[in-house]
Amino acid sequence: MTRIVLDRLHKAFATQAAPVLAGLSLDVHPGELVALLGPSGSGKSTVLKIIAGIEQPDSGDVRFGAQSLLHVPPHQRGAVLMFQKAYLFPFLNVADNIGFGLKLRGASKQQMRSEVGRMLELVEMPGIERKFPGQLSGGQQQRVALARALVVEPHVLLLDEPLSSLDTAIRHTLQETIRRIQRELGITTLLVTHDLQEAIAMSDRTALLLDGMIEAIDRPETLFQRPPTQTAARFMGISTFVTGRVEGAQLLAPWGALQVAGDGEPSHAATFAIRPEHLRLLDASAPNAVPGALQDVAYNGEFTLYHVAIGADDVRIKAYQTVPQPPVGALVYVQFPPEHLFEVLV
Amino acid sequence: MAKEGIAGQIRSGATAAATHQRWWQRLVIALTLAPALGLIAVLFGTSVVYGVAQSLGYLPFLGQRTLTLSAYRNILGGGNVAHDFWISFGFSLWVCSAATLLAGAGALLVVMLFGDRLGGATRGLMILNINLSFPHLVWAIGLSLLLVQSGLLARVATALHLIGMPADFPVLVRDRYGIGIILDYITKETPFLVLILLSILRSQPHAFGVVAQNLGATRWQRLRYVTLPLVLPGLSAGALLVFAYVFGAYEVPAVLGVQFPRMLSVLALEFFANPDLHSRAEGMAISVIMALVVLVVALLGRILSNRSAS
Amino acid sequence: MRRFVWNIFLVLAGLLLFAPVVIFGLYGFSTRYFYPQLIPSYWSATAFLRQLTDVRTRQALILSLEIGTVVSCLSLLVGYPAARTLGMRPFRGKSVVYMLLFVPTVVPPVATGIGLNILFLRTGLAGTVLGVALVHLIPVLPYVVFTLSSVFARYDPHYEYQALVLGASRVQVFWTVTLPLIFPGIVVATLFAFLISWSQYLLTFLIGGGQVLTLPILLFSTVAGGNPQATAVLSLIFVTPVVVILIATSRYLATDRVHGESGITL
């Protein structure tokens, strides 16, 4: 099992003013699956390309364990990439596609046949050796591409949004398959995605990549529930922030005083955040509730989205159960449960 | 009941409209295709009919109106005519095979070595395109001035003291082995095949190479296991088209060839231009045979290229 | 190392390409250029100017231009609707249509020309400019249809629908939307159609019967005459439009694969 160390990677392209990677450091533990989550253009794919050796960093280092890779040619790195499309060679059948890497290493025909069979079992597609890529669906193609990547027993698996062009249902089953195989083989994996759900569902740890740096990295549930910074919080779907002074267990905000889960820190200025599904919409005053005017109600199937104007701010509330349904424009109360309010760095 | 009736009416109205629409579309298709297809059909069709008729001895200007296979018998059977024909046939095959194989190998080599650079280099593409557009007649003339025994190459050789006089320079044009003709076609058709191969490579995602590299392929292995299988069907198709073209072309052997041996196209035209009008039938029969060979080869190439495209 | 090999390759390829043109220049702009001179000792434009002002050359030049223009314009006119249908409408028998257009382009001109010779003699078209122009359509028209249909195959008709919805008439749509969108394809198709006609020797010879003296006919008879100087000058005149057209369309050719694909100009 291999540990991936990315050490202060810098990379800029001539066509863009801002650098794509601005001193990115990341440590992926042996056997771990880390998801690199970021908006498009945040340099996620560049990270993978640098690890695979397709791109060179301007400065910084890539190490597997203690060994630096910068001077190892791409085909000797043992880091296999999977792309958004499967890129199965159209002139080879499934067996020859999977066996491609083995052939390069001079494996015998018999060895190839048994390995291909084993790999097809692993990706849950046994018996399709003779088919050609054109006869497979997108999801099946990605399974074959996964088999083709794994058969060479790489040190590291690099996944570049391999599921983003697939339908939702197929995407979810493939997420599970990849996750299962990754755990079985214990292969260190770096997954790049812009899909929050995918990152959370698949990773041991999720790293948020913003502006060429790791903004935050943590276990997915922690990152989702308690993002450490305001930027990270916004990316996790949080839009309600309350800024004020903390005095004991009280946050003195422009809307009034709110109870927070303080532990008796000294008085300081702070910004608190709360997930939209943790806010509660009430039609009467209650503890830790702030009055506001209901601006908009949008029924969304699984949940209902309310917009409430508090002062000049727009507060979004996601309610998964039906709540009293006041008319738009009515006076409502938004309750901030203290256990869900958490401090973020600005 | 009433409801059903209305629904039925609507449905039948819809189908009537659809039928009408279909007819209208067919009419548009037919009318737009008609002028082009008509012109080609009349021009080419009559050429085929008259050509085949003549080869069968239908020569009304000689008062000959009965159809016979004697022209074909003369060509393919014994006698002087057949002797000429088979020698020319063999010579054509030799020239075509040599030119096609060498051009194909050359194109493959160029693309394997420089494909990645050439694909992006506008300059390179431009050179290939200019070469492709040069009329064969002019190219042959240029080569003959370059390669004759008193030509530019011989003069360079003299200046370098490699040869003492023109007669020392090898006979490269108007030679009995068709070397001049073959050289002409190699220099013209290699760029053509390179362009075909480049367009195939360009239509393939660049990622195939990256994927292979990522799976551990060296540069050579990428060429061998990815580039080669990607371009091979297209190359074979292109080579067949080249073969078909060379087999039937006239200008180059006329400029760079000798009286003996002649390529089939030259032979056919000679029979046709013979003052003895009876040999017209034989000239035409040679053309028909030539056309058949060319068509079979070209259609094979087309099938191959369609299959590799899909 | 690879850079070095690449440069050598470029030089060789360039030499090979320009060698004929250089040779034409050496022979055409000199006098008494005999073996073993590498470079002519007497440069002169007299031969070139004499050939250029020669009545036969001028007439051949004009005739070739006329025939080329008529043939390419006619092919465009006739080929455009067919190409649009082939490129954009699905219909049964499309492959048959393509085949019908493909076959005439590969059957050797020797066969086509000899076959048409008698018909044209009978109808009085042999030996006329019209007859020659008609026979040029056999290689040119399919080329135009193929080129334009591949343009239309990549053409998105939604631009036209948008214009129609905004109130443009069919004619307005053609001039303001369709034409600007396919203009590069039209230019390439027309100019290369011209070049194909311009380069025809054998069909012109077989149908023109020595009475329609286009530039290739004149060039070929000069070659037979064995005067390298006259041959070189005529060759230069003959290839000039080719190079001009290539350079004029180069930016379309670099981006468009039309030309390399069709393979008609082989």
mmCIF file of N, CA and C in Angstrom, chain A residues 52 54 74-75 79-81 83 85-92 100-101 103-105 148-149 152, chain B residues 204-219 221-222 224-227 229-230:
data_model
loop_
_atom_site.group_PDB
_atom_site.id
_atom_site.type_symbol
_atom_site.label_atom_id
_atom_site.label_comp_id
_atom_site.label_asym_id
_atom_site.label_seq_id
_atom_site.Cartn_x
_atom_site.Cartn_y
_atom_site.Cartn_z
ATOM 1 N N ALA A 52 0.206 11.469 -12.325
ATOM 2 C CA ALA A 52 0.409 10.454 -13.358
ATOM 3 C C ALA A 52 1.622 10.755 -14.219
ATOM 4 N N ILE A 54 1.687 13.192 -16.583
ATOM 5 C CA ILE A 54 1.321 13.780 -17.872
ATOM 6 C C ILE A 54 1.651 15.266 -17.877
ATOM 7 N N PRO A 74 6.318 8.666 -16.933
ATOM 8 C CA PRO A 74 4.919 8.331 -16.645
ATOM 9 C C PRO A 74 4.633 6.836 -16.661
ATOM 10 N N HIS A 75 5.229 6.125 -17.641
ATOM 11 C CA HIS A 75 4.829 4.722 -17.753
ATOM 12 C C HIS A 75 5.465 3.837 -16.689
ATOM 13 N N ALA A 79 0.865 4.669 -11.441
ATOM 14 C CA ALA A 79 -0.316 5.429 -11.044
ATOM 15 C C ALA A 79 -1.273 5.422 -12.229
ATOM 16 N N VAL A 80 -2.376 4.711 -12.126
ATOM 17 C CA VAL A 80 -3.261 4.567 -13.275
ATOM 18 C C VAL A 80 -4.455 5.501 -13.146
ATOM 19 N N LEU A 81 -4.710 6.202 -14.249
ATOM 20 C CA LEU A 81 -5.776 7.203 -14.299
ATOM 21 C C LEU A 81 -7.022 6.620 -14.951
ATOM 22 N N PHE A 83 -10.529 8.198 -16.737
ATOM 23 C CA PHE A 83 -11.086 9.486 -17.151
ATOM 24 C C PHE A 83 -12.608 9.467 -17.123
ATOM 25 N N LYS A 85 -14.497 9.683 -19.700
ATOM 26 C CA LYS A 85 -14.899 8.674 -20.670
ATOM 27 C C LYS A 85 -13.995 7.471 -20.488
ATOM 28 N N ALA A 86 -14.473 6.295 -20.933
ATOM 29 C CA ALA A 86 -13.719 5.075 -20.675
ATOM 30 C C ALA A 86 -12.475 4.971 -21.549
ATOM 31 N N TYR A 87 -12.532 5.547 -22.744
ATOM 32 C CA TYR A 87 -11.421 5.447 -23.698
ATOM 33 C C TYR A 87 -10.943 4.013 -23.867
ATOM 34 N N LEU A 88 -11.889 3.107 -24.030
ATOM 35 C CA LEU A 88 -11.498 1.746 -24.390
ATOM 36 C C LEU A 88 -11.031 1.802 -25.834
ATOM 37 N N PHE A 89 -9.950 1.075 -26.139
ATOM 38 C CA PHE A 89 -9.461 1.082 -27.510
ATOM 39 C C PHE A 89 -10.497 0.425 -28.413
ATOM 40 N N PRO A 90 -10.982 1.163 -29.423
ATOM 41 C CA PRO A 90 -12.104 0.644 -30.209
ATOM 42 C C PRO A 90 -11.733 -0.561 -31.063
ATOM 43 N N PHE A 91 -10.441 -0.732 -31.323
ATOM 44 C CA PHE A 91 -10.037 -1.826 -32.199
ATOM 45 C C PHE A 91 -9.723 -3.104 -31.422
ATOM 46 N N LEU A 92 -9.887 -3.071 -30.104
ATOM 47 C CA LEU A 92 -9.629 -4.249 -29.289
ATOM 48 C C LEU A 92 -10.914 -4.679 -28.599
ATOM 49 N N PHE A 100 -4.356 -5.173 -22.054
ATOM 50 C CA PHE A 100 -3.417 -4.257 -22.718
ATOM 51 C C PHE A 100 -2.148 -4.032 -21.887
ATOM 52 N N GLY A 101 -2.354 -3.664 -20.629
ATOM 53 C CA GLY A 101 -1.203 -3.360 -19.782
ATOM 54 C C GLY A 101 -0.333 -4.578 -19.517
ATOM 55 N N LYS A 103 0.042 -7.055 -21.656
ATOM 56 C CA LYS A 103 0.791 -7.327 -22.882
ATOM 57 C C LYS A 103 2.048 -6.459 -22.934
ATOM 58 N N LEU A 104 1.888 -5.195 -22.504
ATOM 59 C CA LEU A 104 3.038 -4.291 -22.503
ATOM 60 C C LEU A 104 4.155 -4.837 -21.620
ATOM 61 N N ARG A 105 3.744 -5.569 -20.579
ATOM 62 C CA ARG A 105 4.740 -6.100 -19.657
ATOM 63 C C ARG A 105 5.164 -7.502 -20.032
ATOM 64 N N ARG A 148 -9.313 -2.658 -16.614
ATOM 65 C CA ARG A 148 -8.073 -2.437 -17.361
ATOM 66 C C ARG A 148 -7.039 -1.703 -16.498
ATOM 67 N N ALA A 149 -7.552 -0.786 -15.665
ATOM 68 C CA ALA A 149 -6.641 -0.043 -14.792
ATOM 69 C C ALA A 149 -6.098 -0.930 -13.676
ATOM 70 N N VAL A 152 -3.096 -4.094 -13.939
ATOM 71 C CA VAL A 152 -1.640 -3.897 -13.873
ATOM 72 C C VAL A 152 -1.160 -3.694 -12.428
ATOM 73 N N GLN B 204 -9.507 10.806 -33.599
ATOM 74 C CA GLN B 204 -9.472 9.963 -32.400
ATOM 75 C C GLN B 204 -9.102 10.830 -31.209
ATOM 76 N N PRO B 205 -9.690 10.532 -30.047
ATOM 77 C CA PRO B 205 -9.308 11.327 -28.889
ATOM 78 C C PRO B 205 -7.828 11.146 -28.582
ATOM 79 N N HIS B 206 -7.197 12.258 -28.291
ATOM 80 C CA HIS B 206 -5.792 12.261 -27.922
ATOM 81 C C HIS B 206 -5.573 11.360 -26.700
ATOM 82 N N ALA B 207 -6.642 11.175 -25.933
ATOM 83 C CA ALA B 207 -6.527 10.463 -24.662
ATOM 84 C C ALA B 207 -6.107 9.012 -24.824
ATOM 85 N N PHE B 208 -6.347 8.410 -26.004
ATOM 86 C CA PHE B 208 -5.928 7.019 -26.169
ATOM 87 C C PHE B 208 -4.441 6.871 -25.869
ATOM 88 N N GLY B 209 -3.653 7.798 -26.392
ATOM 89 C CA GLY B 209 -2.212 7.763 -26.150
ATOM 90 C C GLY B 209 -1.917 7.924 -24.668
ATOM 91 N N VAL B 210 -2.636 8.850 -24.034
ATOM 92 C CA VAL B 210 -2.424 9.101 -22.603
ATOM 93 C C VAL B 210 -2.796 7.862 -21.791
ATOM 94 N N VAL B 211 -3.920 7.254 -22.144
ATOM 95 C CA VAL B 211 -4.354 6.048 -21.433
ATOM 96 C C VAL B 211 -3.292 4.966 -21.532
ATOM 97 N N ALA B 212 -2.788 4.777 -22.757
ATOM 98 C CA ALA B 212 -1.779 3.731 -22.955
ATOM 99 C C ALA B 212 -0.527 4.029 -22.148
ATOM 100 N N GLN B 213 -0.098 5.283 -22.196
ATOM 101 C CA GLN B 213 1.098 5.685 -21.459
ATOM 102 C C GLN B 213 0.895 5.429 -19.971
ATOM 103 N N ASN B 214 -0.313 5.763 -19.538
ATOM 104 C CA ASN B 214 -0.662 5.622 -18.136
ATOM 105 C C ASN B 214 -0.658 4.173 -17.686
ATOM 106 N N LEU B 215 -0.995 3.261 -18.642
ATOM 107 C CA LEU B 215 -0.989 1.839 -18.307
ATOM 108 C C LEU B 215 0.407 1.256 -18.428
ATOM 109 N N GLY B 216 1.374 2.114 -18.754
ATOM 110 C CA GLY B 216 2.754 1.651 -18.743
ATOM 111 C C GLY B 216 3.382 1.496 -20.107
ATOM 112 N N ALA B 217 2.762 2.070 -21.172
ATOM 113 C CA ALA B 217 3.326 1.908 -22.506
ATOM 114 C C ALA B 217 4.452 2.908 -22.738
ATOM 115 N N THR B 218 5.546 2.424 -23.284
ATOM 116 C CA THR B 218 6.615 3.329 -23.698
ATOM 117 C C THR B 218 6.193 3.988 -25.003
ATOM 118 N N ARG B 219 7.012 4.938 -25.492
ATOM 119 C CA ARG B 219 6.680 5.635 -26.723
ATOM 120 C C ARG B 219 6.525 4.649 -27.877
ATOM 121 N N GLN B 221 5.875 1.426 -27.657
ATOM 122 C CA GLN B 221 4.706 0.568 -27.461
ATOM 123 C C GLN B 221 3.409 1.291 -27.817
ATOM 124 N N ARG B 222 3.382 2.601 -27.547
ATOM 125 C CA ARG B 222 2.185 3.368 -27.915
ATOM 126 C C ARG B 222 1.994 3.356 -29.428
ATOM 127 N N ARG B 224 3.152 1.108 -31.515
ATOM 128 C CA ARG B 224 2.902 -0.244 -31.976
ATOM 129 C C ARG B 224 1.482 -0.700 -31.642
ATOM 130 N N TYR B 225 1.042 -0.425 -30.405
ATOM 131 C CA TYR B 225 -0.219 -1.000 -29.952
ATOM 132 C C TYR B 225 -1.415 -0.053 -30.030
ATOM 133 N N VAL B 226 -1.191 1.240 -30.191
ATOM 134 C CA VAL B 226 -2.327 2.158 -30.264
ATOM 135 C C VAL B 226 -2.401 2.841 -31.629
ATOM 136 N N THR B 227 -1.328 3.572 -31.998
ATOM 137 C CA THR B 227 -1.382 4.319 -33.253
ATOM 138 C C THR B 227 -1.555 3.391 -34.456
ATOM 139 N N PRO B 229 -2.747 0.181 -34.864
ATOM 140 C CA PRO B 229 -4.090 -0.371 -35.106
ATOM 141 C C PRO B 229 -5.131 0.699 -35.417
ATOM 142 N N LEU B 230 -4.936 1.921 -34.904
ATOM 143 C CA LEU B 230 -5.910 2.973 -35.199
ATOM 144 C C LEU B 230 -5.873 3.354 -36.668
#
